[in-house]
Coordinates of C-alpha atoms in Angstrom, one line a residue:
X28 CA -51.6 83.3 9.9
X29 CA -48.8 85.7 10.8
X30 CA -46.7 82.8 12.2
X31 CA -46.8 81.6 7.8
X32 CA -45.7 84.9 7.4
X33 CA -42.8 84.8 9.1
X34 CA -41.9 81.0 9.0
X35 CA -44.0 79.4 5.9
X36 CA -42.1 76.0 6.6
X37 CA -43.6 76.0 10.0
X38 CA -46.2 73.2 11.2
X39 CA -49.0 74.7 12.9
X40 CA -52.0 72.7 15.0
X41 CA -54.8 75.3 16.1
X42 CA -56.8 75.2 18.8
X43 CA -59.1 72.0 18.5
X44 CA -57.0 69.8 16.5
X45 CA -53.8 70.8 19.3
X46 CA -56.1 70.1 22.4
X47 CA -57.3 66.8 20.8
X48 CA -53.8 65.7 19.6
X49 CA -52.3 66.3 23.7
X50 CA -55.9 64.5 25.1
X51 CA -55.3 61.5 22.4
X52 CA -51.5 61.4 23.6
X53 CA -52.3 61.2 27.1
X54 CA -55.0 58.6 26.6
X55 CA -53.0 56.7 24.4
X56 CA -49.9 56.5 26.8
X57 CA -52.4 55.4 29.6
X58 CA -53.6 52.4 27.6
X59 CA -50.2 50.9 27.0
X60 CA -49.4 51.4 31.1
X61 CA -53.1 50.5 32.2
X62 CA -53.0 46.9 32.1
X63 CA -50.0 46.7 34.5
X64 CA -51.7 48.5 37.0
X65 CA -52.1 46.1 40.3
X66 CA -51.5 42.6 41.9
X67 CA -53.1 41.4 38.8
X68 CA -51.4 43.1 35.9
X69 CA -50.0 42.0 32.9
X70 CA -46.6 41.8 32.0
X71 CA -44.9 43.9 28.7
X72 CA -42.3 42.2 27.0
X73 CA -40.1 44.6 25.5
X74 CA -37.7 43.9 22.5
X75 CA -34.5 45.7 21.8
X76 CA -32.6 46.2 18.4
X77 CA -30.4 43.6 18.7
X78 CA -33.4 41.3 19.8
X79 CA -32.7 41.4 23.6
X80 CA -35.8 41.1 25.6
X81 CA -37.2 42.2 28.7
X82 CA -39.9 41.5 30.8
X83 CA -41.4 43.8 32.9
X84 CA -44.6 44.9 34.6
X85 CA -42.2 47.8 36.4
X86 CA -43.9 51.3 35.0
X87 CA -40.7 53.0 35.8
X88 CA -38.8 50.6 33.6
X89 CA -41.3 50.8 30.9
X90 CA -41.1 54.1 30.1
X91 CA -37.9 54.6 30.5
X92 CA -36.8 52.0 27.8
X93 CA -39.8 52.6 25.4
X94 CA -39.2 54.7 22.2
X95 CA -41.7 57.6 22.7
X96 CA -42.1 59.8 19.8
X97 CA -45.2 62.0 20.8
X98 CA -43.6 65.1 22.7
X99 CA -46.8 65.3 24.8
X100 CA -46.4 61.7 25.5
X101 CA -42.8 62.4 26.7
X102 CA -43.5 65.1 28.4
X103 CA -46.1 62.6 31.2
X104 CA -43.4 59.9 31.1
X105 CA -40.8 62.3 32.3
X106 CA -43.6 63.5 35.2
X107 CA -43.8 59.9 35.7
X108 CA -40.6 58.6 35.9
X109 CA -39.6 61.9 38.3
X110 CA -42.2 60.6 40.4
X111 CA -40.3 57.3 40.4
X112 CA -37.1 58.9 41.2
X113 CA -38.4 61.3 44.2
X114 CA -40.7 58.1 46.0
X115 CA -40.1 54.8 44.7
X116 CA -43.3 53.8 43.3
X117 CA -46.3 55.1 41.3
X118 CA -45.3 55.6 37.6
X119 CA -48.2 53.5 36.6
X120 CA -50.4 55.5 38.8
X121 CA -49.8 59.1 37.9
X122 CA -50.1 58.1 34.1
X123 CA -53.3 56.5 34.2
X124 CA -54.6 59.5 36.5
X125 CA -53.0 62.3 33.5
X126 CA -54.6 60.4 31.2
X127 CA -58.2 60.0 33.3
X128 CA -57.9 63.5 33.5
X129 CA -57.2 64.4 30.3
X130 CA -60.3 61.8 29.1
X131 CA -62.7 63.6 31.9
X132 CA -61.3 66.9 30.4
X133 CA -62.8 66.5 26.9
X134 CA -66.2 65.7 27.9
X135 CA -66.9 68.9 28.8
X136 CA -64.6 70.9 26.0
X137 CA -66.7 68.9 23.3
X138 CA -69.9 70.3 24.7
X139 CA -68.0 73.9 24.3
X140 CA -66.3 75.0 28.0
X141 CA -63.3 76.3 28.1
X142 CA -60.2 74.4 29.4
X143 CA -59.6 77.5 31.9
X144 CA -62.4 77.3 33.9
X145 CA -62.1 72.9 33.9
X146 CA -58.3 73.9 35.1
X147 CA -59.6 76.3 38.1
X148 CA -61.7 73.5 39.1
X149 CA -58.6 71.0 39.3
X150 CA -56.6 73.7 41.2
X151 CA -59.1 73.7 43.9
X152 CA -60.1 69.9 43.9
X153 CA -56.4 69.4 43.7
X154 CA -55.9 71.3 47.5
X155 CA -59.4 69.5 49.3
X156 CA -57.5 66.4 48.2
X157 CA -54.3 67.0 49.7
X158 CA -56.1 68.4 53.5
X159 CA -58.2 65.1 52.7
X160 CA -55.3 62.9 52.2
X161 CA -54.2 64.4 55.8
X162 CA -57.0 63.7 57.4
X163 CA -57.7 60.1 56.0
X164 CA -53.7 59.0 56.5
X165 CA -52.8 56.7 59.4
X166 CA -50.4 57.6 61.5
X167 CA -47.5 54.9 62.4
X168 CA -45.0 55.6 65.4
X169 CA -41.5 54.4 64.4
X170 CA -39.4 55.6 67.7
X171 CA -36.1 53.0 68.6
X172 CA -37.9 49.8 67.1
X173 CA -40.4 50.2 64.3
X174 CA -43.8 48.1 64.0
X175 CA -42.0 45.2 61.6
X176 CA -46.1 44.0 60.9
X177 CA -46.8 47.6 59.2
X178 CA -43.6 47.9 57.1
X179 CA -43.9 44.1 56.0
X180 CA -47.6 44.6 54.6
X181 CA -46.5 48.0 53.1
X182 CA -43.6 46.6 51.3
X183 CA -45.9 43.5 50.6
X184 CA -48.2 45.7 49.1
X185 CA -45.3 46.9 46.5
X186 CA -43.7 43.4 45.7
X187 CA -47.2 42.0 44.7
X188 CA -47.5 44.4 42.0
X189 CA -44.0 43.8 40.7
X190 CA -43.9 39.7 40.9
X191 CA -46.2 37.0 41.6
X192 CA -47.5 36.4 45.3
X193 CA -44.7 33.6 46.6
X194 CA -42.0 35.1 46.1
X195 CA -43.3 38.6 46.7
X196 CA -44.0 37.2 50.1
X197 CA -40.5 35.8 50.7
X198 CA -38.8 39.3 49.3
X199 CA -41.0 40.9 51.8
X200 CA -39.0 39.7 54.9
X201 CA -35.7 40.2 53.3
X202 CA -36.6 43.8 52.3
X203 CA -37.7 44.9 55.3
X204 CA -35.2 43.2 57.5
X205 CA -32.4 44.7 55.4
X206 CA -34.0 48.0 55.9
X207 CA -33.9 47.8 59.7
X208 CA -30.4 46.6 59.3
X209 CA -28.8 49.8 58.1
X210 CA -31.3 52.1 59.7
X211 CA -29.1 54.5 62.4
X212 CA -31.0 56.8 65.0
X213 CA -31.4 60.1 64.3
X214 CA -29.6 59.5 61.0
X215 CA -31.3 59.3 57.5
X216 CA -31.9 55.6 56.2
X217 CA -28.8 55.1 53.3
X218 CA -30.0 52.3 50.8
X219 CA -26.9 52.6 49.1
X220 CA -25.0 50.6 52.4
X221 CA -27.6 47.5 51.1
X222 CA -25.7 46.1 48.3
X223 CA -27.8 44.3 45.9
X224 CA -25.6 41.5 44.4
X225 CA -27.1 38.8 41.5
X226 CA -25.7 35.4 40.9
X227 CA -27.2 33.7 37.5
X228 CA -28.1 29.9 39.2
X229 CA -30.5 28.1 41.0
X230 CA -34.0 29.4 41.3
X231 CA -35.5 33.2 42.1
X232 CA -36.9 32.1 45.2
X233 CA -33.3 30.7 46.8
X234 CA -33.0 34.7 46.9
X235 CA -32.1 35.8 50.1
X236 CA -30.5 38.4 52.8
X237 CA -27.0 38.1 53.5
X238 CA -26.5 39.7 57.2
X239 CA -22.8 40.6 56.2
X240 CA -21.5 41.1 52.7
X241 CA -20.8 39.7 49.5
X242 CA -17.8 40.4 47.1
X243 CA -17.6 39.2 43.5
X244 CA -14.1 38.5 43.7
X245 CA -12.3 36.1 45.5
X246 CA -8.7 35.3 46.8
X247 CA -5.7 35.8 44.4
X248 CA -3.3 32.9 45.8
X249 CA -4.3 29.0 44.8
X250 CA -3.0 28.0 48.1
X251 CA -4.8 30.3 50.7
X252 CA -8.0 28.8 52.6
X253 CA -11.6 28.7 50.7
X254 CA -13.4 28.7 54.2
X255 CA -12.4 30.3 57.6
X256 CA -14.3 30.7 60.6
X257 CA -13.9 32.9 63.7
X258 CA -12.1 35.9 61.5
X259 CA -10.5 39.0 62.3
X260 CA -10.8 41.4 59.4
X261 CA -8.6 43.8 58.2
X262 CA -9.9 46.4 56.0
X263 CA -7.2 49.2 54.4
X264 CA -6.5 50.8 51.6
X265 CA -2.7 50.2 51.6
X266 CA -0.6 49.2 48.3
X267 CA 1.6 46.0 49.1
X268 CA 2.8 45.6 45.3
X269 CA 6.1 46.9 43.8
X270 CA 6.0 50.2 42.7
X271 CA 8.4 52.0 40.3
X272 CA 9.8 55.1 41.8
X273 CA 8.5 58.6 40.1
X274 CA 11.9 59.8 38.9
X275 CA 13.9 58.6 36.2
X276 CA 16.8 57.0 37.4
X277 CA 19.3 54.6 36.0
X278 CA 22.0 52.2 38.2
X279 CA 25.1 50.7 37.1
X280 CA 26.1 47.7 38.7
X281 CA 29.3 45.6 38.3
X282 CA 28.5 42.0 39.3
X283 CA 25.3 39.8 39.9
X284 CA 25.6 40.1 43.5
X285 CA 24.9 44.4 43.7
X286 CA 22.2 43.9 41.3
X287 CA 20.7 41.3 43.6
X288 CA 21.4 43.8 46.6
X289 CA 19.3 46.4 44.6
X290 CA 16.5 43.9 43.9
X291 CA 16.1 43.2 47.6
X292 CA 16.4 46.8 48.2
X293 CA 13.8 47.9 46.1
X294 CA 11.2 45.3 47.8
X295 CA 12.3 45.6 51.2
X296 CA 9.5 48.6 51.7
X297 CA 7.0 46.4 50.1
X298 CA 7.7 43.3 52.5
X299 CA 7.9 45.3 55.5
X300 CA 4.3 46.4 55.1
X301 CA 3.6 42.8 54.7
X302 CA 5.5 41.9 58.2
X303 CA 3.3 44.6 59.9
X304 CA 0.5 42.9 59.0
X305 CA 2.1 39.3 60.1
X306 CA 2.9 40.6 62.9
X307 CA -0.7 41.8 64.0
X308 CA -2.0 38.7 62.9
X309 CA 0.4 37.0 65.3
X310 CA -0.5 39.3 68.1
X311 CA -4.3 39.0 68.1
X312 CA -4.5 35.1 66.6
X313 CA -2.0 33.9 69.0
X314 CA -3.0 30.6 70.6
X315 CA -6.6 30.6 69.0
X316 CA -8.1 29.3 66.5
X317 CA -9.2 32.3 64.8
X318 CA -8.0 33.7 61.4
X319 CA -6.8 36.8 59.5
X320 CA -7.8 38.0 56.4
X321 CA -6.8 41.7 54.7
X322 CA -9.4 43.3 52.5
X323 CA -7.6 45.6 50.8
X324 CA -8.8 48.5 48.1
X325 CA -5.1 48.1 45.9
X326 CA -3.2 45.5 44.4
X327 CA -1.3 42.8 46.2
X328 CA 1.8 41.5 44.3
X329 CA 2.2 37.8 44.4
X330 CA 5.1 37.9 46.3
X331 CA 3.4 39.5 48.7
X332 CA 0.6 37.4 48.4
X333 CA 2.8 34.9 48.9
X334 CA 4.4 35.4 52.4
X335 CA 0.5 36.8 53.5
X336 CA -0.6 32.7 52.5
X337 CA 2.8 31.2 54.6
X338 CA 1.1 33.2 57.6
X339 CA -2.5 31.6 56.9
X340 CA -3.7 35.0 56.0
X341 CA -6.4 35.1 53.3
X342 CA -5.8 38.3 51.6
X343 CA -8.2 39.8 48.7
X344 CA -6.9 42.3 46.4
X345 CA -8.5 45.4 44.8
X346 CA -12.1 45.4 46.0
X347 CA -14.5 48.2 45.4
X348 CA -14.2 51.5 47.2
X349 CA -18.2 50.9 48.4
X350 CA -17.6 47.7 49.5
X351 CA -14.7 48.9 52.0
X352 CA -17.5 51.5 53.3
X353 CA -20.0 48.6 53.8
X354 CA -17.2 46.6 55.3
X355 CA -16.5 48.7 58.0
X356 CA -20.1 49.0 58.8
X357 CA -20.7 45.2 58.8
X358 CA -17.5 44.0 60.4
X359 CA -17.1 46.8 62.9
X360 CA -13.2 48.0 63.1
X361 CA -12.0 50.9 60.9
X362 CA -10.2 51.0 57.3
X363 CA -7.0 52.2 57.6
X364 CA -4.6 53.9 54.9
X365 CA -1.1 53.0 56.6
X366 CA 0.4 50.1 58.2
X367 CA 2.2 52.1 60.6
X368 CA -0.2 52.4 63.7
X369 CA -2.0 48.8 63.1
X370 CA -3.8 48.2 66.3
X371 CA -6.4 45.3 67.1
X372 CA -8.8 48.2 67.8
X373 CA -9.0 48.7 63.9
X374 CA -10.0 45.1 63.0
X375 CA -13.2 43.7 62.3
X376 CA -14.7 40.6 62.9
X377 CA -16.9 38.0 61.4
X378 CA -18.4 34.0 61.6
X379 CA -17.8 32.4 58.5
X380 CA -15.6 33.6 55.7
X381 CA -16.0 30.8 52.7
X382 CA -15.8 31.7 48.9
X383 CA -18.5 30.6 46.5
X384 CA -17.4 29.7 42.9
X385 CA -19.4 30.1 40.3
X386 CA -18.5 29.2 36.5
X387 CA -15.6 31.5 36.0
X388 CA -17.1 34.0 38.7
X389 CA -15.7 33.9 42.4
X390 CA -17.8 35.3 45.2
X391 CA -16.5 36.1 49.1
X392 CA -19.2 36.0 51.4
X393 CA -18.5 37.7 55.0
X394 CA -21.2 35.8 57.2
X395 CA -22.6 36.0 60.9
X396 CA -21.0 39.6 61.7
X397 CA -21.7 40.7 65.6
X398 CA -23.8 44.3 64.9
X399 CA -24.1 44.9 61.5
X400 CA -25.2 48.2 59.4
X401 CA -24.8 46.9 56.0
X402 CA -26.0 43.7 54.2
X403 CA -26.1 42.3 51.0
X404 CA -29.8 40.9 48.7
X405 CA -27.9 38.0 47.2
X406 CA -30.6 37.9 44.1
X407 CA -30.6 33.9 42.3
X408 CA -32.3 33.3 39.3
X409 CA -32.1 31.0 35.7
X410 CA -32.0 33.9 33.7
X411 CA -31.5 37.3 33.1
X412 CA -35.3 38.4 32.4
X413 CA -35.9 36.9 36.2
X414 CA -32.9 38.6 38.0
X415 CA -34.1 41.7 35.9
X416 CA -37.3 41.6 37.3
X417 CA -36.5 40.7 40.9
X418 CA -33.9 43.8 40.9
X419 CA -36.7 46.2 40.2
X420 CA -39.0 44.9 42.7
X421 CA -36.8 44.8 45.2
X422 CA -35.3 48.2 44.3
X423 CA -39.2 49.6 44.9
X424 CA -39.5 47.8 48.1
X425 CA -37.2 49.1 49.6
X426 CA -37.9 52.6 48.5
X427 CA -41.2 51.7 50.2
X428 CA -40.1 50.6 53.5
X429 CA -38.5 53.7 53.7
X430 CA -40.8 55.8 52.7
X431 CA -43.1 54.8 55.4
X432 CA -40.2 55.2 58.4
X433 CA -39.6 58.5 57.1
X434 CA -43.6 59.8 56.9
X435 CA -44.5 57.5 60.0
X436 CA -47.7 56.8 58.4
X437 CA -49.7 54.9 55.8
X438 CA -52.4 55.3 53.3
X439 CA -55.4 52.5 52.9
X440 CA -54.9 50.7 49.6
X441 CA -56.1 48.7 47.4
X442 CA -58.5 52.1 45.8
X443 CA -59.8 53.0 49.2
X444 CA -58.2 56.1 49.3
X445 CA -59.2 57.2 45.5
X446 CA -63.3 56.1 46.3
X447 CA -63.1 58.0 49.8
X448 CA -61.7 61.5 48.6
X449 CA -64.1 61.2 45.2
X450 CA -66.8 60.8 48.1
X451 CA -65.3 64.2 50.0
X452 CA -64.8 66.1 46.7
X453 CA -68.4 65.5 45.3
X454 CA -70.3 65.4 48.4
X455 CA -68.6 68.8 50.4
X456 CA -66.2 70.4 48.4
X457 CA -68.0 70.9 45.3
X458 CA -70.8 72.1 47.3
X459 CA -68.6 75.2 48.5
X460 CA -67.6 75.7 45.0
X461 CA -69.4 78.9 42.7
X462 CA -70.1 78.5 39.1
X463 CA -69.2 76.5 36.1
X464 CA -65.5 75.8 38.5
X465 CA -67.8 73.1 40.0
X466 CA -67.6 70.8 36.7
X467 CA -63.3 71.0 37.0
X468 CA -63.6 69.3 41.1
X469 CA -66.5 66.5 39.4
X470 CA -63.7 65.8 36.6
X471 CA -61.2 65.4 39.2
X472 CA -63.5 63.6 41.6
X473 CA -64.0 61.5 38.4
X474 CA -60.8 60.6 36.9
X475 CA -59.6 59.6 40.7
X476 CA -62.0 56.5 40.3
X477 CA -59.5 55.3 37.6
X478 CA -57.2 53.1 40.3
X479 CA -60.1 51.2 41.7
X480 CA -61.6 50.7 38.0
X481 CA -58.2 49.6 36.4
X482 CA -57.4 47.3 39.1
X483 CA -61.0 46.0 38.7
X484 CA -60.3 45.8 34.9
X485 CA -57.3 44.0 35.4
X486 CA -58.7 41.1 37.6
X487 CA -61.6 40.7 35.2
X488 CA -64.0 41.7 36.8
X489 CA -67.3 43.9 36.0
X490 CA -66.0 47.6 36.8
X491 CA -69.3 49.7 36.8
X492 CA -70.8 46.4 39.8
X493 CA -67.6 47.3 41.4
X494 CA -67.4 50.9 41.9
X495 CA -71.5 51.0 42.2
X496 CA -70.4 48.0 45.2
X497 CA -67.6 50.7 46.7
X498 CA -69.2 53.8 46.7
X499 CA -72.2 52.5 47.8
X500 CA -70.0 51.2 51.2
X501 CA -68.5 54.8 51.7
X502 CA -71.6 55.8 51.6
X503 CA -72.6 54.1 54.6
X504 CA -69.5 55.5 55.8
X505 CA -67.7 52.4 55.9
X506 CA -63.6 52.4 54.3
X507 CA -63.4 49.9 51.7
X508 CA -61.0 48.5 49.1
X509 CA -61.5 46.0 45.8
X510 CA -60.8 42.4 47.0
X511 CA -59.7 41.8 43.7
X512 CA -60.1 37.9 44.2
X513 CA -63.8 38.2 44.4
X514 CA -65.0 41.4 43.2
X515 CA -66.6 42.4 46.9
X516 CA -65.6 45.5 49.3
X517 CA -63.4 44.9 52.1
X518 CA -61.2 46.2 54.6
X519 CA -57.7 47.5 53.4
X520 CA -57.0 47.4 57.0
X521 CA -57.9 43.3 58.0
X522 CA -56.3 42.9 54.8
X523 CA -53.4 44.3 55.6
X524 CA -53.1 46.6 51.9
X525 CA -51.0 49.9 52.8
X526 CA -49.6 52.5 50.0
X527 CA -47.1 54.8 50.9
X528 CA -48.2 58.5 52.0
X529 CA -45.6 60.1 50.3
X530 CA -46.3 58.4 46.4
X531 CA -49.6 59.0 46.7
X532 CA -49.1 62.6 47.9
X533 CA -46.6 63.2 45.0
X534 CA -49.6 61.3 42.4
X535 CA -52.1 64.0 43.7
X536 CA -49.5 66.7 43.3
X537 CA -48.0 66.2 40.0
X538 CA -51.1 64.4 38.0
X539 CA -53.1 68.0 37.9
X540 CA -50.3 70.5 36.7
X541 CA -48.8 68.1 33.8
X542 CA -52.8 67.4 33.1
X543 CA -53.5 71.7 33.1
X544 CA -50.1 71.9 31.2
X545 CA -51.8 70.6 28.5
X546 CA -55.3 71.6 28.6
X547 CA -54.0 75.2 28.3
X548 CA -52.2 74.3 25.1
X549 CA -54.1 76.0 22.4
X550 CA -51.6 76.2 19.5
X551 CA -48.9 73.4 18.7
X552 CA -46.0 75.3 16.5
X553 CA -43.4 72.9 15.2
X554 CA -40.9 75.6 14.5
X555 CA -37.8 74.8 15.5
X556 CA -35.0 75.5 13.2
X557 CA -33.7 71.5 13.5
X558 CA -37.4 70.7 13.0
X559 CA -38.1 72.4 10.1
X560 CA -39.2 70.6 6.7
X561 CA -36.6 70.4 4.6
X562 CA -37.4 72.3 1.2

């Protein structure tokens, strides 16, 4: 009442009606991300103002383009799409758990407890889970040469959820092998030196890895070579176009023949850069078969270009400043900024050399490279919704290849995890628990049955047979995951199902203080003076 008193235009929920309007939020943002959840999710077809669609089962992608209006609502998406941002994976996952939370939550506020004790009860169930999830990990040694068998079904494991089983199972091969491809010793994996390039024809499974690189540009000059094999490459950042001097100056001449003299003069630095690079060509291609080609991150004028084609150099102009890193790491050799010291220590070398047209696109691919550290995923699809699609899985899988280098171990899948610590919680740590904190570790214990359930959902199958089927198992102390195929237990680990340690860490660290967030909330105030009703 003193809040009308000081602001009568305010909007006020109390206590009840602002608990129920976060719970409603949370359940109702789960519902729209439920049925993506798993191998066998549906897909969301999203339709923008100008009637663009998209098509996506991707939760990251979904919440990120969807118009949400309910702060509460925002509020998990933003938890969510953090989560996506720090591991890679698990936006569906942590909003269906806030929202199983939340749903577990009111059972016991309608029969009259109070959200603080419920929230003391998550805080504790929250830490068993996490000393849990460290016992029930499995530990994978990477060392020199990493186990390719472990990172292929753990990236597997992420495709299949993204796309349909083919082609997860051909992306799972790229992705890993173009993980291992920039992966340095004792150096932190850089995805950004795996350049993800799309080309709109053919089919989505004619996607593959390029060991080597591909630029979306192609050679300036109509007469220089389309293909070349055996290829020293030269990779600098060196302008060989005209350049008007800084200062103002002007020149009189008298007759055509000075003014020709200044002409020459002017592109005499130009052209001796050029030379330097003749010359180097000539010293290193001398009596071979091999050939030159300059990469270079400036402009090459066409008279340049020209005397570079009379040499049978191939010369590309103006590529992108990430490409000349990833050049140097794919090629070998060095970029350099100045023709002066040009030595055949700083050139690279590759295979094949050929350029791909496409339509009014031109692509340069840089092939069969001797020890490379960067690569291209040369993406192919009909359309834009596929390539779309493909981008994001591929994105994730590789987020979860690395992942699981970088933790050296794996987490059961396919809800093995979820059933085994809702085992722990209800069977020792609650237990070990005083008073009514006990009913906060059953709501968590609970609401964690909500990954094996959905994915049950999802396939069409009966959930209560299924979890009764699972629990029953763990009972027995056997592990077992959902065979979503048939309904019956299994073993994640014959299977070959894996989730990253790391995403479902973050899931189990995030899902519980968004979730007590909210519970707390006991008075929703819309106050702000840009909020305010207008009178």
């Amino acid at each position: 009442m003193s809040l009308r008193v000081l602001n009568p235009n305010a909007e006020v929920l109390n206590k009840s009606a602002a608990l129920h309007m976060n719970i409603n939020a949370a359940k109702g943002l789960q519902d729209v991300l439920k049925s993506n959840l798993g191998p066998k999710g549906t897909i969301k077809m999203l339709v923008g103002g100008a009637g663009d669609i998209k098509l996506t089962k991707d939760g990251n992608t979904l919440l990120k383009e969807m118009q949400i209006q309910n702060p509460t609502a925002i509020m998990i998406a933003r938890t969510a799409v953090a989560q996506d941002d720090i591991s890679g994976d698990g936006t569906t996952s942590t909003v269906i758990f806030i929202g199983e939370l939340m749903k577990q939550s009111e059972r016991y506020i309608d029969e009259g407890m109070h959200p603080r004790v419920l929230v003391d009860g998550f805080e504790i169930a929250k830490r068993a889970t996490l000393q849990f999830l460290e016992k029930f990990k499995t530990p994978v040694v990477m060392g020199n040469e990493p186990d390719k068998e472990i990172l292929k079904m753990v990236a597997r494991t992420t495709l299949r959820t993204k796309l349909y089983e083919a082609l997860a199972d051909q992306l799972t091969d790229i992705v890993v092998n173009s993980v291992l491809c920039v992966r340095k010793p004792d150096e932190p994996i850089d995805l950004f030196m795996v350049e993800i390039m799309y080309m709109r024809h053919k089919f989505d499974v004619d996607t593959r890895l390029v060991e080597g690189l591909v630029l979306d540009h192609g050679s300036r000059h109509p007469d220089m070579k389309r293909r070349a094999e055996n290829c020293y490459i030269l990779t600098c950042n060196v302008s060989l176009e005209y350049e008007k001097s800084e200062i103002n100056a002007g020149f009189f001449y008298s007759n055509a023949e000075q003014r020709e003299a200044m002409v020459a003069a002017e592109r005499r630095s130009v052209d001796e850069r050029v030379k330097k690079i003749i010359e180097l060509k000539n010293k290193v291609c001398a009596d071979t078969d091999n050939n030159f080609i300059v990469i270079n991150q400036k402009g090459i004028d066409p008279p340049s270009l020209h005397l570079l084609q009379q040499a049978g150099i191939i010369a590309l102009r103006r590529a992108k400043r990430r490409n000349m890193e990833r050049l140097v790491l794919a090629c070998g050799g060095e970029a350099v900024n100045s023709v002066d010291d040009l030595t055949p220590d700083c050139l690279g070398w590759a295979g094949l050399v050929y350029e791909h047209v496409l339509g009014e696109d031109r692509y340069t691919f840089v092939e069969n490279v001797k020890n490379p550290h960067s690569c291209t995923i040369l993406i192919k699809g009909p359309n834009d919704h596929t390539i779309a699609q493909i981008k994001d899985a591929v994105r994730d899988g590789l987020r979860a290849v690395k992942n699981t280098i970088e933790d050296e171990a794996v987490v059961l899948g396919a809800g093995a995890f979820e059933v085994a610590a809702r085992q722990y919680l209800i069977n020792e740590v609650k237990k070990t628990v005083q008073g009514r904190a006990q009913l906060g570790v059953e709501a968590f214990a609970d609401a964690l049955l909500v990954v094996p359930k959905t994915l049950a959902e999802n396939s069409g199958l009966d959930t209560q047979d299924v979890i009764i089927g699972l629990t029953g198992e763990h009972d027995r102390g056997n592990i077992v995951g959902l065979n979503h195929q048939t309904g019956e237990p299994m073993d994640p680990q014959m299977e070959g199902i894996f989730d990253n340690y790391s995403v479902k860490r973050q899931i189990i660290n995030s899902g519980p203080v968004i979730a007590s967030q909210l519970l707390l909330v006991d008075e929703v105030i819309r106050a702000g003076r840009n909020m305010r009703k207008p009178t």
